[in-house]
PDB file of C-alpha atoms in Angstrom:
ATOM      1  CA  UNK I   5      35.756   5.083   4.576  1.00 39.00           C
ATOM      2  CA  UNK I   6      35.348   1.808   2.538  1.00 41.00           C
ATOM      3  CA  UNK I   7      32.572   1.890   0.100  1.00 45.00           C
ATOM      4  CA  UNK I   8      30.193  -0.838   1.077  1.00 58.00           C
ATOM      5  CA  UNK I   9      27.818  -2.381  -1.393  1.00 68.00           C
ATOM      6  CA  UNK I  10      24.322  -2.804   0.019  1.00 68.00           C
ATOM      7  CA  UNK I  11      22.459  -6.040  -0.132  1.00 84.00           C
ATOM      8  CA  UNK I  12      19.789  -5.940  -3.101  1.00 83.00           C
ATOM      9  CA  UNK I  13      17.075  -7.106  -0.541  1.00 84.00           C
ATOM     10  CA  UNK I  14      17.992  -4.308   1.844  1.00 84.00           C
ATOM     11  CA  UNK I  15      17.611  -1.857  -1.080  1.00 86.00           C
ATOM     12  CA  UNK I  16      14.476  -3.302  -2.167  1.00 88.00           C
ATOM     13  CA  UNK I  17      13.162  -2.890   1.429  1.00 88.00           C
ATOM     14  CA  UNK I  18      14.450   0.691   1.713  1.00 89.00           C
ATOM     15  CA  UNK I  19      12.591   1.521  -1.602  1.00 89.00           C
ATOM     16  CA  UNK I  20       9.433  -0.165  -0.347  1.00 91.00           C
ATOM     17  CA  UNK I  21       9.549   1.728   2.914  1.00 91.00           C
ATOM     18  CA  UNK I  22       9.916   4.977   1.060  1.00 92.00           C
ATOM     19  CA  UNK I  23       7.256   4.280  -1.303  1.00 91.00           C
ATOM     20  CA  UNK I  24       4.816   3.268   1.580  1.00 90.00           C
ATOM     21  CA  UNK I  25       5.967   6.314   3.363  1.00 92.00           C
ATOM     22  CA  UNK I  26       5.091   8.575   0.078  1.00 92.00           C
ATOM     23  CA  UNK I  27       1.747   6.565  -0.360  1.00 91.00           C
ATOM     24  CA  UNK I  28       0.857   7.353   3.533  1.00 92.00           C
ATOM     25  CA  UNK I  29       1.758  10.937   3.000  1.00 93.00           C
ATOM     26  CA  UNK I  30      -0.332  11.425  -0.443  1.00 92.00           C
ATOM     27  CA  UNK I  31      -3.261   9.321   1.189  1.00 91.00           C
ATOM     28  CA  UNK I  32      -3.285  11.552   4.265  1.00 93.00           C
ATOM     29  CA  UNK I  33      -3.260  14.992   2.033  1.00 93.00           C
ATOM     30  CA  UNK I  34      -6.031  13.558  -0.310  1.00 92.00           C
ATOM     31  CA  UNK I  35      -8.042  12.383   2.633  1.00 91.00           C
ATOM     32  CA  UNK I  36      -7.647  15.978   4.184  1.00 93.00           C
ATOM     33  CA  UNK I  37      -8.556  17.783   0.699  1.00 92.00           C
ATOM     34  CA  UNK I  38     -11.714  15.307   0.324  1.00 90.00           C
ATOM     35  CA  UNK I  39     -12.786  15.990   3.858  1.00 92.00           C
ATOM     36  CA  UNK I  40     -12.321  19.957   3.408  1.00 92.00           C
ATOM     37  CA  UNK I  41     -14.353  19.495   0.018  1.00 91.00           C
ATOM     38  CA  UNK I  42     -17.024  17.558   2.013  1.00 91.00           C
ATOM     39  CA  UNK I  43     -17.210  20.235   4.718  1.00 92.00           C
ATOM     40  CA  UNK I  44     -17.166  22.994   2.011  1.00 91.00           C
ATOM     41  CA  UNK I  45     -19.909  21.461   0.256  1.00 91.00           C
ATOM     42  CA  UNK I  46     -22.131  20.752   3.351  1.00 91.00           C
ATOM     43  CA  UNK I  47     -21.659  24.472   4.348  1.00 92.00           C
ATOM     44  CA  UNK I  48     -22.638  25.496   0.817  1.00 92.00           C
ATOM     45  CA  UNK I  49     -25.756  23.176   0.932  1.00 92.00           C
ATOM     46  CA  UNK I  50     -26.570  24.693   4.482  1.00 92.00           C
ATOM     47  CA  UNK I  51     -26.351  28.485   3.010  1.00 92.00           C
ATOM     48  CA  UNK I  52     -28.415  27.298   0.010  1.00 93.00           C
ATOM     49  CA  UNK I  53     -30.944  25.719   2.396  1.00 92.00           C
ATOM     50  CA  UNK I  54     -31.173  28.892   4.396  1.00 93.00           C
ATOM     51  CA  UNK I  55     -31.185  31.084   1.406  1.00 92.00           C
ATOM     52  CA  UNK I  56     -34.007  29.096  -0.055  1.00 93.00           C
ATOM     53  CA  UNK I  57     -35.952  29.213   3.266  1.00 93.00           C
ATOM     54  CA  UNK I  58     -35.701  32.884   3.534  1.00 93.00           C
ATOM     55  CA  UNK I  59     -36.610  33.494  -0.261  1.00 92.00           C
ATOM     56  CA  UNK I  60     -39.614  31.253   0.122  1.00 92.00           C
ATOM     57  CA  UNK I  61     -40.759  33.399   3.142  1.00 93.00           C
ATOM     58  CA  UNK I  62     -40.184  36.429   1.192  1.00 91.00           C
ATOM     59  CA  UNK I  63     -42.173  35.010  -1.790  1.00 91.00           C
ATOM     60  CA  UNK I  64     -45.054  34.012   0.474  1.00 90.00           C
ATOM     61  CA  UNK I  65     -45.125  37.419   1.941  1.00 89.00           C
ATOM     62  CA  UNK I  66     -45.307  39.179  -1.838  1.00 84.00           C
ATOM     63  CA  UNK I  67     -47.944  36.674  -2.742  1.00 83.00           C
ATOM     64  CA  UNK I  68     -50.132  37.821   0.166  1.00 82.00           C
ATOM     65  CA  UNK I  69     -49.661  41.329  -0.757  1.00 79.00           C
ATOM     66  CA  UNK I  70     -50.101  40.689  -4.586  1.00 75.00           C
ATOM     67  CA  UNK I  71     -53.398  39.275  -3.786  1.00 74.00           C
ATOM     68  CA  UNK I  72     -54.561  42.135  -1.615  1.00 73.00           C
ATOM     69  CA  UNK I  73     -53.226  44.731  -4.527  1.00 72.00           C
ATOM     70  CA  UNK I  74     -52.291  43.319  -7.702  1.00 69.00           C
ATOM     71  CA  UNK I  75     -50.130  45.812  -9.730  1.00 72.00           C
ATOM     72  CA  UNK I  76     -47.377  45.561 -11.949  1.00 73.00           C
ATOM     73  CA  UNK I  77     -44.700  46.514  -9.426  1.00 73.00           C
ATOM     74  CA  UNK I  78     -45.657  43.801  -7.173  1.00 74.00           C
ATOM     75  CA  UNK I  79     -46.005  41.213  -9.875  1.00 77.00           C
ATOM     76  CA  UNK I  80     -42.388  42.201 -11.011  1.00 81.00           C
ATOM     77  CA  UNK I  81     -41.251  41.541  -7.208  1.00 83.00           C
ATOM     78  CA  UNK I  82     -42.971  38.244  -7.327  1.00 83.00           C
ATOM     79  CA  UNK I  83     -41.183  37.391 -10.554  1.00 89.00           C
ATOM     80  CA  UNK I  84     -37.986  38.246  -9.089  1.00 90.00           C
ATOM     81  CA  UNK I  85     -38.821  36.306  -5.795  1.00 92.00           C
ATOM     82  CA  UNK I  86     -39.509  33.300  -8.155  1.00 91.00           C
ATOM     83  CA  UNK I  87     -36.268  33.402 -10.075  1.00 92.00           C
ATOM     84  CA  UNK I  88     -34.472  33.690  -6.644  1.00 92.00           C
ATOM     85  CA  UNK I  89     -36.212  30.707  -5.319  1.00 92.00           C
ATOM     86  CA  UNK I  90     -35.124  28.759  -8.494  1.00 92.00           C
ATOM     87  CA  UNK I  91     -31.533  30.026  -8.162  1.00 91.00           C
ATOM     88  CA  UNK I  92     -31.519  29.044  -4.582  1.00 92.00           C
ATOM     89  CA  UNK I  93     -32.842  25.459  -5.540  1.00 91.00           C
ATOM     90  CA  UNK I  94     -30.397  25.176  -8.264  1.00 92.00           C
ATOM     91  CA  UNK I  95     -27.473  26.224  -5.766  1.00 90.00           C
ATOM     92  CA  UNK I  96     -28.665  23.576  -3.371  1.00 91.00           C
ATOM     93  CA  UNK I  97     -28.477  20.891  -6.149  1.00 91.00           C
ATOM     94  CA  UNK I  98     -24.935  21.915  -7.099  1.00 91.00           C
ATOM     95  CA  UNK I  99     -23.974  21.735  -3.488  1.00 90.00           C
ATOM     96  CA  UNK I 100     -25.219  18.303  -3.048  1.00 90.00           C
ATOM     97  CA  UNK I 101     -23.503  17.187  -6.419  1.00 91.00           C
ATOM     98  CA  UNK I 102     -20.263  18.401  -5.174  1.00 90.00           C
ATOM     99  CA  UNK I 103     -20.831  16.518  -2.025  1.00 90.00           C
ATOM    100  CA  UNK I 104     -21.637  13.374  -3.709  1.00 92.00           C
ATOM    101  CA  UNK I 105     -18.450  13.626  -5.881  1.00 91.00           C
ATOM    102  CA  UNK I 106     -16.417  14.425  -2.901  1.00 90.00           C
ATOM    103  CA  UNK I 107     -17.618  11.085  -1.129  1.00 90.00           C
ATOM    104  CA  UNK I 108     -17.084   9.085  -4.516  1.00 91.00           C
ATOM    105  CA  UNK I 109     -13.408  10.395  -4.753  1.00 89.00           C
ATOM    106  CA  UNK I 110     -12.943   9.452  -0.976  1.00 90.00           C
ATOM    107  CA  UNK I 111     -14.059   6.010  -1.619  1.00 91.00           C
ATOM    108  CA  UNK I 112     -11.644   5.711  -4.781  1.00 90.00           C
ATOM    109  CA  UNK I 113      -8.737   6.988  -2.621  1.00 89.00           C
ATOM    110  CA  UNK I 114      -9.632   4.298   0.109  1.00 90.00           C
ATOM    111  CA  UNK I 115      -9.571   1.627  -2.711  1.00 91.00           C
ATOM    112  CA  UNK I 116      -6.298   2.845  -4.188  1.00 88.00           C
ATOM    113  CA  UNK I 117      -4.745   2.994  -0.831  1.00 89.00           C
ATOM    114  CA  UNK I 118      -5.727  -0.712  -0.086  1.00 92.00           C
ATOM    115  CA  UNK I 119      -4.484  -1.810  -3.526  1.00 91.00           C
ATOM    116  CA  UNK I 120      -1.057   0.241  -2.952  1.00 88.00           C
ATOM    117  CA  UNK I 121      -0.883  -1.604   0.442  1.00 90.00           C
ATOM    118  CA  UNK I 122      -1.399  -4.963  -0.925  1.00 91.00           C
ATOM    119  CA  UNK I 123       1.294  -4.267  -3.457  1.00 87.00           C
ATOM    120  CA  UNK I 124       3.761  -3.182  -0.906  1.00 88.00           C
ATOM    121  CA  UNK I 125       2.804  -6.234   1.091  1.00 90.00           C
ATOM    122  CA  UNK I 126       3.686  -8.574  -1.906  1.00 89.00           C
ATOM    123  CA  UNK I 127       6.791  -6.779  -2.537  1.00 87.00           C
ATOM    124  CA  UNK I 128       8.070  -7.252   1.051  1.00 89.00           C
ATOM    125  CA  UNK I 129       7.008 -10.887   1.010  1.00 90.00           C
ATOM    126  CA  UNK I 130       9.050 -11.307  -2.536  1.00 87.00           C
ATOM    127  CA  UNK I 131      11.969  -9.527  -1.025  1.00 85.00           C
ATOM    128  CA  UNK I 132      11.802 -11.844   2.177  1.00 87.00           C
ATOM    129  CA  UNK I 133      11.479 -14.948  -0.016  1.00 88.00           C
ATOM    130  CA  UNK I 134      14.518 -13.854  -2.185  1.00 86.00           C
ATOM    131  CA  UNK I 135      16.662 -13.041   0.957  1.00 83.00           C
ATOM    132  CA  UNK I 136      15.857 -16.465   2.454  1.00 86.00           C
ATOM    133  CA  UNK I 137      16.896 -18.135  -0.895  1.00 83.00           C
ATOM    134  CA  UNK I 138      20.000 -16.339  -1.223  1.00 81.00           C
ATOM    135  CA  UNK I 139      20.923 -17.179   2.534  1.00 78.00           C
ATOM    136  CA  UNK I 140      20.130 -20.673   1.755  1.00 71.00           C
ATOM    137  CA  UNK I 141      22.379 -21.078  -1.454  1.00 66.00           C
ATOM    138  CA  UNK I 142      25.798 -20.641   0.337  1.00 63.00           C
ATOM    139  CA  UNK I 143      24.636 -23.406   2.788  1.00 63.00           C
ATOM    140  CA  UNK I 144      23.633 -25.750   0.155  1.00 60.00           C
ATOM    141  CA  UNK I 145      27.023 -25.100  -1.641  1.00 56.00           C
ATOM    142  CA  UNK I 146      29.026 -25.953   1.443  1.00 55.00           C
ATOM    143  CA  UNK I 147      27.053 -29.028   1.723  1.00 55.00           C
ATOM    144  CA  UNK I 148      27.842 -29.941  -1.607  1.00 57.00           C
ATOM    145  CA  UNK I 149      31.684 -29.515  -1.013  1.00 56.00           C
ATOM    146  CA  UNK I 150      31.662 -31.704   2.181  1.00 52.00           C
ATOM    147  CA  UNK I 151      30.598 -34.853   0.231  1.00 53.00           C
ATOM    148  CA  UNK I 152      33.175 -34.184  -2.323  1.00 50.00           C
ATOM    149  CA  UNK I 153      35.945 -34.426   0.496  1.00 51.00           C
ATOM    150  CA  UNK I 154      34.455 -37.415   1.932  1.00 50.00           C
ATOM    151  CA  UNK I 155      34.394 -39.240  -1.503  1.00 48.00           C
ATOM    152  CA  UNK I 156      38.225 -38.406  -2.178  1.00 48.00           C
ATOM    153  CA  UNK I 157      38.988 -39.938   1.552  1.00 48.00           C
ATOM    154  CA  UNK I 158      37.001 -43.085   0.416  1.00 51.00           C
ATOM    155  CA  UNK I 159      39.018 -43.200  -2.854  1.00 51.00           C
ATOM    156  CA  UNK I 160      42.421 -43.102  -1.353  1.00 50.00           C
ATOM    157  CA  UNK I 161      42.095 -46.397   0.515  1.00 50.00           C
ATOM    158  CA  UNK I 162      40.544 -48.261  -2.351  1.00 50.00           C
ATOM    159  CA  UNK I 163      43.623 -47.386  -4.599  1.00 50.00           C
ATOM    160  CA  UNK I 164      45.789 -48.736  -1.881  1.00 51.00           C
ATOM    161  CA  UNK I 165      43.713 -51.993  -1.294  1.00 51.00           C
ATOM    162  CA  UNK I 166      45.228 -53.615  -4.654  1.00 52.00           C
ATOM    163  CA  UNK I 167      48.618 -53.077  -3.580  1.00 51.00           C
ATOM    164  CA  UNK I 168      48.026 -54.622  -0.245  1.00 51.00           C
ATOM    165  CA  UNK I 169      46.640 -57.787  -1.846  1.00 50.00           C
ATOM    166  CA  UNK I 170      49.762 -58.415  -3.545  1.00 48.00           C
ATOM    167  CA  UNK I 171      51.635 -58.433  -0.478  1.00 48.00           C
ATOM    168  CA  UNK I 172      50.299 -61.195   1.391  1.00 50.00           C
ATOM    169  CA  UNK I 173      52.730 -60.714   4.521  1.00 53.00           C
ATOM    170  CA  UNK I 174      51.500 -57.482   5.185  1.00 52.00           C
ATOM    171  CA  UNK I 175      47.764 -58.424   5.982  1.00 53.00           C
ATOM    172  CA  UNK I 176      48.240 -57.711   9.857  1.00 54.00           C
ATOM    173  CA  UNK I 177      49.325 -54.148   8.461  1.00 53.00           C
ATOM    174  CA  UNK I 178      46.173 -53.890   6.770  1.00 52.00           C
ATOM    175  CA  UNK I 179      44.169 -54.101  10.000  1.00 52.00           C
ATOM    176  CA  UNK I 180      46.255 -51.563  11.739  1.00 49.00           C
ATOM    177  CA  UNK I 181      45.630 -49.204   8.993  1.00 48.00           C
ATOM    178  CA  UNK I 182      41.842 -49.942   9.020  1.00 49.00           C
ATOM    179  CA  UNK I 183      41.881 -49.314  12.604  1.00 51.00           C
ATOM    180  CA  UNK I 184      43.500 -45.845  12.146  1.00 50.00           C
ATOM    181  CA  UNK I 185      41.212 -44.902   9.335  1.00 50.00           C
ATOM    182  CA  UNK I 186      38.184 -44.675  11.468  1.00 52.00           C
ATOM    183  CA  UNK I 187      40.182 -42.450  13.826  1.00 50.00           C
ATOM    184  CA  UNK I 188      40.959 -40.049  10.973  1.00 48.00           C
ATOM    185  CA  UNK I 189      37.257 -39.816  10.028  1.00 51.00           C
ATOM    186  CA  UNK I 190      36.275 -39.018  13.409  1.00 49.00           C
ATOM    187  CA  UNK I 191      38.685 -36.243  13.570  1.00 48.00           C
ATOM    188  CA  UNK I 192      37.438 -34.709  10.219  1.00 51.00           C
ATOM    189  CA  UNK I 193      33.821 -35.040  11.494  1.00 49.00           C
ATOM    190  CA  UNK I 194      34.620 -33.108  14.806  1.00 48.00           C
ATOM    191  CA  UNK I 195      36.261 -30.340  12.737  1.00 45.00           C
TER     192      UNK I 195
END
């Protein structure tokens, strides 16, 4: 097997595709993680809300009992119920904070993804531009070589012209040579 050198543009495109694939996978994974975090925060907030509701109901019942019979034991229960309500409120606030952070993370992830996509597109455009320039360069070089050959063909008759002017008798031969020269040019153009 022969060892073929890969075109640098093809290597760049391959690298860009690989990076885009990695960015896509990372984005998908981070999006899934962010969605899981949001779902978890929602569930936590719902549990905190339910706990708060039940604790508030218990507190209401205890307060009713306390009004009827205020003794130290009921007062302790009321204090515990108050602390439980406060704890439930803090838990709900924490869950809401986690949910807000997860949403912010998701927004940042989306903007990072857009930037990465824009960079990949710019790299692809640059690779295409480079590819078109490298393909155009050999055509330009071939085009430059062709006029050099035509110039050489034009110079040859010019050198012979002074020699023909010296020989006056060969004037009809000049006309015959002039007629042959266009035929030779036509043959070079067709090839």
